[in-house]
Amino acid sequence: VLQIYKFSELLSYQRKNKFLLQKVCKSELEHHNSEIREIIWFKNNHSIVALCGMSKSIHIWCLNSKRLVDKISTASHGLCLVLCGKKNLIVGNKEGSIEIYDILSKKLLWSQYNAHEGPIWSLDIAKNQLLIATAGGDGILKLWEFETKEITLLKILNLKEQILCVKLIPNENIVILCTLSSTISVFFLNNLQFSFNLQGHKLPVICLAIKDDYNVIASGSADTTVRIWDLKNKTQKKLILTYQSAVTAIEFQAHTGNLFTASRCGSISFWRDMDYNIIYRMEKCHLGSIWTLKSSINGKFVASGSRDKSVKIWKIMTNFNKNNRFVVKCKEKTTDKYFGVKHSRIVYDFKKTFFLSEVYNFLNLNLTNSNTKQKNKILDWNFFFINFLQLTKKRNN
């Protein structure tokens, strides 16, 4: 809640005190109450769904109006989230339960308590919206079949250690698991038989991303490296040294194959598809660890959710705007064959378009209980603080 007060000086014969503090307006801020664990693009890139696990809530933001549309209260602390169809949200929580919520009615449709004995760290759904995979701290992979308003258990795979990430590729009949042993294990989806391992990371793999063609995957680890893997040849294509903190989120840009990575220090890096060389790195995008990155369906936007309770939407631009201070450019040097002259051309630049957090809503308040003159006077912060300093000087003298 934001409250704005007005300072005014009283005449000496009116009251003993020289100053009067009068409340002008009161407004409630739209914001996230806890860190962002997961975000999802919704309604053809017009909305963003953000999971705030510790505050037991799901926020739905409209990007056109830049306002909070809906807020769904969850029964427990959510850790992972997937969108099933256009109406349902499936949440895996800290207590090991699975919950299904209806977006329109904001009600709990179905829940499976103690689906896992530990927290559910990862949750994935197939593109046909019929198969769901859950994995967590108990080292068990469970495959579920989604029906109208509930899910039924199909298969179980027991492992010896915690599963941090799970990805389904039904087209290739495989499921990919990342465990604490820093290995990436691939199993057949139909019978859950072991297929092969991908080894190379020295510390646990935290995040995993799959390219559009389902032949290439990217893994980010706590050892600050990103590795590109070829699933067909079962080999490593590229080793990327980020020289930063642990890689906490990773995402392929849709339709291009370019790669986004985010780290625990709050920075986002952009890598080229052809050779996976760095295009640009943005430092201090967030004030805390970035837990999730999601590319839009058209590939023109990328959303990031962080521990600092904020969601930021970034747009990839091809034109450089000098008047916009949020635009940064990245240049690629090319060599002319005939004259040997080096040219520079702009490849990509980033533009910060929306900032859905406390700061953003603070700049877009709907003030109540005050007339137009008082609004203009109070919102002119320079005038407000100058008058306040003048009054304090008079009082000290």
mmCIF file with all atom_site columns, C-alpha atoms in Angstrom, residues 242-245 261 263-271 278 280-288 290 312 314 328 350 352:
data_model
loop_
_atom_site.group_PDB
_atom_site.id
_atom_site.type_symbol
_atom_site.label_atom_id
_atom_site.label_alt_id
_atom_site.label_comp_id
_atom_site.label_asym_id
_atom_site.label_entity_id
_atom_site.label_seq_id
_atom_site.pdbx_PDB_ins_code
_atom_site.Cartn_x
_atom_site.Cartn_y
_atom_site.Cartn_z
_atom_site.occupancy
_atom_site.B_iso_or_equiv
_atom_site.pdbx_formal_charge
_atom_site.auth_seq_id
_atom_site.auth_comp_id
_atom_site.auth_asym_id
_atom_site.auth_atom_id
_atom_site.pdbx_PDB_model_num
ATOM 1  C CA . THR A 1 242 ? 30.415 -18.112 -19.444 1.00 0.00 ? 242 THR A CA 1
ATOM 2  C CA . TYR A 1 243 ? 33.071 -16.973 -16.910 1.00 0.00 ? 243 TYR A CA 1
ATOM 3  C CA . GLN A 1 244 ? 30.267 -15.983 -14.556 1.00 0.00 ? 244 GLN A CA 1
ATOM 4  C CA . SER A 1 245 ? 28.303 -17.614 -11.778 1.00 0.00 ? 245 SER A CA 1
ATOM 5  C CA . THR A 1 261 ? 21.408 -18.046 -20.898 1.00 0.00 ? 261 THR A CA 1
ATOM 6  C CA . SER A 1 263 ? 23.093 -16.715 -14.407 1.00 0.00 ? 263 SER A CA 1
ATOM 7  C CA . ARG A 1 264 ? 22.801 -16.472 -10.674 1.00 0.00 ? 264 ARG A CA 1
ATOM 8  C CA . CYS A 1 265 ? 24.382 -13.013 -10.704 1.00 0.00 ? 265 CYS A CA 1
ATOM 9  C CA . GLY A 1 266 ? 21.417 -11.620 -12.681 1.00 0.00 ? 266 GLY A CA 1
ATOM 10 C CA . SER A 1 267 ? 22.951 -11.304 -16.165 1.00 0.00 ? 267 SER A CA 1
ATOM 11 C CA . ILE A 1 268 ? 21.577 -12.541 -19.519 1.00 0.00 ? 268 ILE A CA 1
ATOM 12 C CA . SER A 1 269 ? 23.754 -13.642 -22.449 1.00 0.00 ? 269 SER A CA 1
ATOM 13 C CA . PHE A 1 270 ? 22.788 -14.081 -26.103 1.00 0.00 ? 270 PHE A CA 1
ATOM 14 C CA . TRP A 1 271 ? 24.636 -16.668 -28.260 1.00 0.00 ? 271 TRP A CA 1
ATOM 15 C CA . ILE A 1 278 ? 28.622 -14.477 -27.832 1.00 0.00 ? 278 ILE A CA 1
ATOM 16 C CA . TYR A 1 280 ? 25.823 -9.652  -26.415 1.00 0.00 ? 280 TYR A CA 1
ATOM 17 C CA . ARG A 1 281 ? 25.828 -9.893  -22.631 1.00 0.00 ? 281 ARG A CA 1
ATOM 18 C CA . MET A 1 282 ? 23.611 -7.749  -20.428 1.00 0.00 ? 282 MET A CA 1
ATOM 19 C CA . GLU A 1 283 ? 24.925 -7.325  -16.899 1.00 0.00 ? 283 GLU A CA 1
ATOM 20 C CA . LYS A 1 284 ? 22.701 -6.832  -13.846 1.00 0.00 ? 284 LYS A CA 1
ATOM 21 C CA . CYS A 1 285 ? 19.415 -7.368  -15.646 1.00 0.00 ? 285 CYS A CA 1
ATOM 22 C CA . HIS A 1 286 ? 17.972 -8.386  -12.289 1.00 0.00 ? 286 HIS A CA 1
ATOM 23 C CA . LEU A 1 287 ? 18.996 -7.743  -8.707  1.00 0.00 ? 287 LEU A CA 1
ATOM 24 C CA . GLY A 1 288 ? 18.955 -11.458 -7.909  1.00 0.00 ? 288 GLY A CA 1
ATOM 25 C CA . ILE A 1 290 ? 17.245 -15.441 -12.677 1.00 0.00 ? 290 ILE A CA 1
ATOM 26 C CA . LYS A 1 312 ? 10.991 -8.351  -17.362 1.00 0.00 ? 312 LYS A CA 1
ATOM 27 C CA . TRP A 1 314 ? 12.866 -8.010  -23.556 1.00 0.00 ? 314 TRP A CA 1
ATOM 28 C CA . VAL A 1 328 ? 22.064 -1.411  -26.626 1.00 0.00 ? 328 VAL A CA 1
ATOM 29 C CA . PHE A 1 350 ? 17.991 -5.404  -26.978 1.00 0.00 ? 350 PHE A CA 1
ATOM 30 C CA . LYS A 1 352 ? 13.557 -3.267  -22.539 1.00 0.00 ? 352 LYS A CA 1
#
